[in-house]
Amino acid sequence: MMAEKVEQMMEWSSRRSVIRMNGDKFRRFVKAPPRNYSVIVMFTALQPQRQCSVCRQANEEYQVLANSWRYSSAFSNKLFFTVVDYDEGADVFQQLNMNSAPTFMHFPAKGKPKRADTFDLQRIGFASEQLAKWIADRTDVQIRVFRPPNYSGTIALALLVSLVGGLLYLRRNNLEFIYNKTGWAMAALCVVFAMTSGQMWNHIRGPPYAHKNPQNGQVSYIHGSSQAQFVAESHIILLLNAAITMGMVLLNEAATSKGDVGKRRIICLVGLGLVVFFFSFLLSIFRSKYHGYPYSFLIK
């Protein structure tokens, strides 16, 4: 039976790098012995009605990794990549007490999966390179990730340089805007907001935009752990920091301007309201991620 199972898995793998499985195939080829091969399974919900954008993004990375293994010189029958969709194998989700997607698990050739055989998606992200490191740790199979060429970054950079060059050429007789302090201050603030909101962490780790529970459809935009974050979370933090900064600018304007006293008082109250409300919101997010943090202000 084991030889038949290996032969069948190799046949499916020759057709597509990621083998789709329902409940019966999962129990026969992944769970049931005998088996001398390891299986990486992505549990997901790709159907449009599930509205799981994270699942589609993770699936793209998973396909890149599986193709890198399938078409490498080291490819063998010791490792296979499979996927179980919730709408095709809901019984598998129930059997494993799984209530979130996507989830990556390693089923070793011998024995039952351990805790480390479940990929820490929320902390590490789902980039192909991170998955390859995890697989190497669990199976000793080294996979070199080969990505299809992507020229979008080069094209975007070329367009940006062309745009800036064209603007400078058109304004070559009047370049006073280059010395505009307000413009440079706004540009510097944009960079600061991007860096302090965790955009670089997102670029390195590749976390999902948000998390949707396939059981009840509830979407989480704030990660519950201090060790990880969602892309949507960094956008929220960026907007909160921008609102607080705007409040501080208005407070400074109210204190230093020489206009009408009533107008300055209104600007001061608006700035104070922005700082107080959005800082309270920012502090509440901090408390939700760092459990046990004792301080709060207005919003708990």
Tab-separated table of C-alpha atoms in Angstrom:
chain	number	residue	atom	x	y	z
A	1	MET	CA	0.000	0.000	0.000
A	2	MET	CA	2.803	2.420	0.771
A	3	ALA	CA	4.279	1.997	-2.710
A	4	GLU	CA	0.856	2.645	-4.214
A	5	LYS	CA	0.423	5.781	-2.098
A	6	VAL	CA	3.832	7.137	-3.105
A	7	GLU	CA	3.135	6.391	-6.765
A	8	GLN	CA	-0.231	8.150	-6.578
A	9	MET	CA	1.260	11.199	-4.839
A	10	MET	CA	4.005	11.417	-7.445
A	11	GLU	CA	1.424	11.232	-10.230
A	12	TRP	CA	-0.628	14.052	-8.723
A	13	SER	CA	2.504	16.088	-8.103
A	14	SER	CA	3.543	15.723	-11.751
A	15	ARG	CA	0.261	17.385	-12.777
A	16	ARG	CA	0.394	20.273	-10.311
A	17	SER	CA	2.855	21.307	-7.624
A	18	VAL	CA	0.184	21.639	-4.941
A	19	ILE	CA	-2.124	18.641	-4.585
A	20	ARG	CA	-5.734	19.484	-3.747
A	21	MET	CA	-7.285	17.172	-1.155
A	22	ASN	CA	-10.717	16.548	0.278
A	23	GLY	CA	-11.459	14.771	3.539
A	24	ASP	CA	-11.085	11.235	2.160
A	25	LYS	CA	-7.772	11.919	0.392
A	26	PHE	CA	-6.418	13.693	3.471
A	27	ARG	CA	-7.190	10.789	5.769
A	28	ARG	CA	-5.822	8.196	3.331
A	29	PHE	CA	-2.655	9.873	2.073
A	30	VAL	CA	-1.716	12.192	4.948
A	31	LYS	CA	-3.067	10.771	8.195
A	32	ALA	CA	-3.204	7.025	7.652
A	33	PRO	CA	-0.036	4.859	7.865
A	34	PRO	CA	2.076	3.487	6.321
A	35	ARG	CA	3.845	6.545	4.946
A	36	ASN	CA	7.524	7.278	4.302
A	37	TYR	CA	7.098	10.851	3.044
A	38	SER	CA	6.424	14.188	4.699
A	39	VAL	CA	3.458	16.335	3.721
A	40	ILE	CA	3.042	20.096	3.999
A	41	VAL	CA	-0.641	21.005	4.156
A	42	MET	CA	-2.126	24.461	3.769
A	43	PHE	CA	-5.581	24.681	5.316
A	44	THR	CA	-7.354	27.563	3.648
A	45	ALA	CA	-10.638	29.066	2.429
A	46	LEU	CA	-10.210	30.231	-1.162
A	47	GLN	CA	-13.822	30.336	-2.301
A	48	PRO	CA	-15.011	33.871	-3.178
A	49	GLN	CA	-17.907	33.724	-0.717
A	50	ARG	CA	-15.414	33.337	2.135
A	51	GLN	CA	-13.870	36.734	1.288
A	52	CYS	CA	-10.488	35.679	2.690
A	53	SER	CA	-7.980	37.969	0.994
A	54	VAL	CA	-5.228	36.691	3.277
A	55	CYS	CA	-5.879	33.159	2.030
A	56	ARG	CA	-5.341	34.241	-1.568
A	57	GLN	CA	-2.113	36.064	-0.707
A	58	ALA	CA	-0.800	33.093	1.273
A	59	ASN	CA	-1.785	30.744	-1.556
A	60	GLU	CA	0.329	32.736	-4.020
A	61	GLU	CA	3.398	32.407	-1.781
A	62	TYR	CA	2.639	28.726	-1.227
A	63	GLN	CA	2.458	28.132	-4.981
A	64	VAL	CA	5.833	29.845	-5.460
A	65	LEU	CA	7.393	27.595	-2.821
A	66	ALA	CA	5.805	24.403	-4.193
A	67	ASN	CA	6.910	25.222	-7.740
A	68	SER	CA	10.435	25.921	-6.515
A	69	TRP	CA	10.532	22.424	-5.003
A	70	ARG	CA	8.759	20.663	-7.869
A	71	TYR	CA	11.119	21.983	-10.567
A	72	SER	CA	14.363	21.829	-8.583
A	73	SER	CA	17.043	19.216	-9.159
A	74	ALA	CA	16.609	18.005	-5.559
A	75	PHE	CA	12.934	17.080	-6.030
A	76	SER	CA	12.068	13.641	-4.647
A	77	ASN	CA	9.193	11.642	-3.211
A	78	LYS	CA	10.178	12.551	0.358
A	79	LEU	CA	8.116	15.749	0.472
A	80	PHE	CA	4.774	16.788	-1.022
A	81	PHE	CA	2.769	20.003	-0.910
A	82	THR	CA	-0.996	19.757	-0.502
A	83	VAL	CA	-3.956	22.046	0.213
A	84	VAL	CA	-7.264	21.445	1.970
A	85	ASP	CA	-9.947	24.026	1.271
A	86	TYR	CA	-12.604	24.522	3.926
A	87	ASP	CA	-15.415	24.107	1.389
A	88	GLU	CA	-13.940	20.802	0.191
A	89	GLY	CA	-12.865	19.386	3.547
A	90	ALA	CA	-14.822	20.979	6.373
A	91	ASP	CA	-14.691	17.633	8.199
A	92	VAL	CA	-10.881	17.883	8.282
A	93	PHE	CA	-11.098	21.298	9.942
A	94	GLN	CA	-13.466	19.868	12.538
A	95	GLN	CA	-11.287	16.811	13.083
A	96	LEU	CA	-8.253	19.007	13.805
A	97	ASN	CA	-10.263	21.560	15.836
A	98	MET	CA	-9.110	24.248	13.435
A	99	ASN	CA	-11.050	27.516	13.402
A	100	SER	CA	-8.793	29.830	11.403
A	101	ALA	CA	-7.302	29.984	7.939
A	102	PRO	CA	-4.811	29.985	6.405
A	103	THR	CA	-2.814	27.516	8.507
A	104	PHE	CA	0.292	25.567	7.493
A	105	MET	CA	1.071	22.187	9.051
A	106	HIS	CA	3.793	19.594	8.567
A	107	PHE	CA	2.840	15.927	8.843
A	108	PRO	CA	6.074	13.966	9.329
A	109	ALA	CA	6.776	10.605	7.774
A	110	LYS	CA	6.759	8.973	11.194
A	111	GLY	CA	4.837	9.898	14.291
A	112	LYS	CA	2.271	12.589	14.933
A	113	PRO	CA	2.743	16.318	14.304
A	114	LYS	CA	4.255	18.233	17.191
A	115	ARG	CA	3.638	21.807	18.210
A	116	ALA	CA	6.536	23.033	16.065
A	117	ASP	CA	4.967	21.327	13.038
A	118	THR	CA	2.390	24.132	12.910
A	119	PHE	CA	3.825	27.190	11.211
A	120	ASP	CA	3.636	30.378	13.299
A	121	LEU	CA	1.929	32.432	10.617
A	122	GLN	CA	0.905	35.328	12.849
A	123	ARG	CA	4.434	35.996	14.073
A	124	ILE	CA	6.550	35.155	11.015
A	125	GLY	CA	4.230	35.857	8.071
A	126	PHE	CA	3.690	33.665	5.031
A	127	ALA	CA	6.539	34.654	2.704
A	128	SER	CA	7.902	31.722	0.689
A	129	GLU	CA	11.377	32.198	2.132
A	130	GLN	CA	10.079	31.962	5.699
A	131	LEU	CA	8.105	28.837	4.863
A	132	ALA	CA	11.210	27.312	3.262
A	133	LYS	CA	13.231	27.921	6.462
A	134	TRP	CA	10.512	26.285	8.547
A	135	ILE	CA	10.374	23.253	6.226
A	136	ALA	CA	14.157	22.899	6.351
A	137	ASP	CA	13.977	22.894	10.146
A	138	ARG	CA	11.252	20.236	10.235
A	139	THR	CA	12.326	17.952	7.366
A	140	ASP	CA	15.995	18.776	6.556
A	141	VAL	CA	14.837	19.436	2.971
A	142	GLN	CA	16.466	22.578	1.606
A	143	ILE	CA	14.336	24.506	-0.895
A	144	ARG	CA	15.766	27.407	-2.827
A	145	VAL	CA	12.925	29.763	-3.669
A	146	PHE	CA	12.735	30.886	-7.287
A	147	ARG	CA	10.324	33.711	-7.942
A	148	PRO	CA	9.042	34.680	-11.387
A	149	PRO	CA	10.611	37.955	-12.543
A	150	ASN	CA	8.767	41.030	-11.328
A	151	TYR	CA	9.601	44.295	-13.045
A	152	SER	CA	6.925	46.401	-11.374
A	153	GLY	CA	9.417	47.949	-8.944
A	154	THR	CA	11.826	48.877	-11.730
A	155	ILE	CA	9.028	50.333	-13.842
A	156	ALA	CA	7.661	52.331	-10.903
A	157	LEU	CA	11.128	53.718	-10.140
A	158	ALA	CA	11.662	54.670	-13.783
A	159	LEU	CA	8.286	56.433	-13.893
A	160	LEU	CA	9.061	58.302	-10.686
A	161	VAL	CA	12.457	59.455	-11.963
A	162	SER	CA	10.873	60.510	-15.259
A	163	LEU	CA	8.131	62.415	-13.449
A	164	VAL	CA	10.561	64.243	-11.177
A	165	GLY	CA	12.901	64.966	-14.076
A	166	GLY	CA	10.062	66.305	-16.211
A	167	LEU	CA	8.815	68.496	-13.358
A	168	LEU	CA	12.274	69.953	-12.798
A	169	TYR	CA	12.662	70.582	-16.515
A	170	LEU	CA	9.343	72.412	-16.755
A	171	ARG	CA	10.197	74.513	-13.705
A	172	ARG	CA	13.855	74.991	-14.632
A	173	ASN	CA	13.458	78.782	-14.570
A	174	ASN	CA	11.824	78.818	-11.148
A	175	LEU	CA	13.174	76.255	-8.690
A	176	GLU	CA	12.265	78.101	-5.505
A	177	PHE	CA	9.871	75.303	-4.544
A	178	ILE	CA	12.910	73.102	-3.855
A	179	TYR	CA	13.690	75.333	-0.876
A	180	ASN	CA	10.148	75.164	0.492
A	181	LYS	CA	10.502	74.164	4.153
A	182	THR	CA	6.869	73.097	4.478
A	183	GLY	CA	7.152	70.680	1.564
A	184	TRP	CA	10.284	69.057	2.951
A	185	ALA	CA	8.701	68.880	6.418
A	186	MET	CA	5.666	67.070	5.001
A	187	ALA	CA	7.899	64.625	3.129
A	188	ALA	CA	9.928	63.957	6.293
A	189	LEU	CA	6.744	63.367	8.306
A	190	CYS	CA	5.493	60.846	5.729
A	191	VAL	CA	8.732	58.876	6.065
A	192	VAL	CA	8.553	59.026	9.871
A	193	PHE	CA	4.921	57.868	9.922
A	194	ALA	CA	5.724	54.974	7.596
A	195	MET	CA	8.687	53.809	9.677
A	196	THR	CA	7.064	54.188	13.110
A	197	SER	CA	3.907	52.366	12.002
A	198	GLY	CA	5.810	49.184	11.141
A	199	GLN	CA	5.919	49.321	7.343
A	200	MET	CA	9.491	48.013	7.281
A	201	TRP	CA	8.477	45.076	9.503
A	202	ASN	CA	5.674	44.318	7.069
A	203	HIS	CA	8.089	44.397	4.147
A	204	ILE	CA	10.474	41.972	5.859
A	205	ARG	CA	7.986	39.554	7.429
A	206	GLY	CA	5.133	39.733	4.894
A	207	PRO	CA	2.231	39.450	7.382
A	208	PRO	CA	-1.390	39.131	6.229
A	209	TYR	CA	-3.461	42.283	5.787
A	210	ALA	CA	-6.011	41.100	8.355
A	211	HIS	CA	-7.332	37.859	9.813
A	212	LYS	CA	-10.784	36.445	9.054
A	213	ASN	CA	-12.209	33.557	11.037
A	214	PRO	CA	-13.742	31.145	8.483
A	215	GLN	CA	-16.214	29.845	11.071
A	216	ASN	CA	-17.995	33.089	11.934
A	217	GLY	CA	-16.560	35.508	9.356
A	218	GLN	CA	-15.228	37.890	12.024
A	219	VAL	CA	-12.335	40.025	10.770
A	220	SER	CA	-9.507	41.139	13.080
A	221	TYR	CA	-7.428	44.132	12.094
A	222	ILE	CA	-5.362	44.300	15.307
A	223	HIS	CA	-3.155	41.346	16.219
A	224	GLY	CA	-3.610	40.200	19.788
A	225	SER	CA	0.097	39.614	20.411
A	226	SER	CA	2.957	42.041	20.911
A	227	GLN	CA	5.160	39.807	18.731
A	228	ALA	CA	3.248	40.346	15.472
A	229	GLN	CA	0.996	42.709	13.582
A	230	PHE	CA	-1.264	42.875	10.547
A	231	VAL	CA	-0.749	45.223	7.607
A	232	ALA	CA	-4.084	46.896	8.400
A	233	GLU	CA	-2.824	47.481	11.923
A	234	SER	CA	0.172	49.464	10.670
A	235	HIS	CA	-2.181	51.588	8.541
A	236	ILE	CA	-4.312	52.324	11.602
A	237	ILE	CA	-1.241	53.282	13.650
A	238	LEU	CA	-0.040	55.527	10.817
A	239	LEU	CA	-3.364	57.404	10.747
A	240	LEU	CA	-3.424	57.754	14.546
A	241	ASN	CA	0.113	59.164	14.606
A	242	ALA	CA	-0.799	61.565	11.813
A	243	ALA	CA	-3.881	62.776	13.721
A	244	ILE	CA	-1.863	63.300	16.917
A	245	THR	CA	0.775	65.214	14.966
A	246	MET	CA	-1.912	67.393	13.399
A	247	GLY	CA	-3.209	68.167	16.870
A	248	MET	CA	0.255	69.194	18.032
A	249	VAL	CA	0.668	71.417	14.958
A	250	LEU	CA	-2.639	73.143	15.708
A	251	LEU	CA	-1.640	73.675	19.339
A	252	ASN	CA	1.630	75.225	18.232
A	253	GLU	CA	-0.215	77.410	15.701
A	254	ALA	CA	-2.630	78.617	18.373
A	255	ALA	CA	0.238	79.505	20.717
A	256	THR	CA	2.513	81.271	18.224
A	257	SER	CA	0.123	82.989	15.801
A	258	LYS	CA	-0.934	86.608	16.278
A	259	GLY	CA	-4.449	86.388	14.843
A	260	ASP	CA	-7.841	86.820	16.435
A	261	VAL	CA	-8.022	85.522	20.007
A	262	GLY	CA	-11.316	83.717	19.437
A	263	LYS	CA	-9.988	81.932	16.358
A	264	ARG	CA	-6.825	80.929	18.227
A	265	ARG	CA	-8.946	79.553	21.066
A	266	ILE	CA	-10.945	77.394	18.632
A	267	ILE	CA	-7.743	76.110	16.998
A	268	CYS	CA	-6.352	75.291	20.434
A	269	LEU	CA	-9.470	73.329	21.434
A	270	VAL	CA	-9.496	71.396	18.149
A	271	GLY	CA	-5.798	70.547	18.485
A	272	LEU	CA	-6.229	69.504	22.105
A	273	GLY	CA	-9.200	67.310	21.180
A	274	LEU	CA	-7.213	65.586	18.409
A	275	VAL	CA	-4.284	64.859	20.714
A	276	VAL	CA	-6.402	63.622	23.632
A	277	PHE	CA	-8.812	61.422	21.654
A	278	PHE	CA	-6.394	59.797	19.222
A	279	PHE	CA	-3.674	59.314	21.843
A	280	SER	CA	-6.279	57.539	23.993
A	281	PHE	CA	-7.144	55.318	21.019
A	282	LEU	CA	-3.449	54.599	20.424
A	283	LEU	CA	-2.956	53.741	24.083
A	284	SER	CA	-5.931	51.355	24.043
A	285	ILE	CA	-4.391	49.465	21.092
A	286	PHE	CA	-1.121	49.261	23.021
A	287	ARG	CA	-2.968	47.798	26.033
A	288	SER	CA	-4.728	45.205	23.861
A	289	LYS	CA	-1.368	43.927	22.564
A	290	TYR	CA	0.640	44.179	25.788
A	291	HIS	CA	-1.650	42.350	28.178
A	292	GLY	CA	-1.315	43.531	31.746
A	293	TYR	CA	-0.321	47.100	30.869
A	294	PRO	CA	-2.030	49.061	33.684
A	295	TYR	CA	-2.558	52.521	32.191
A	296	SER	CA	-5.400	53.824	30.052
A	297	PHE	CA	-6.928	57.184	29.178
A	298	LEU	CA	-10.555	57.782	28.125
A	299	ILE	CA	-10.749	54.602	25.989
A	300	LYS	CA	-10.180	51.220	27.634
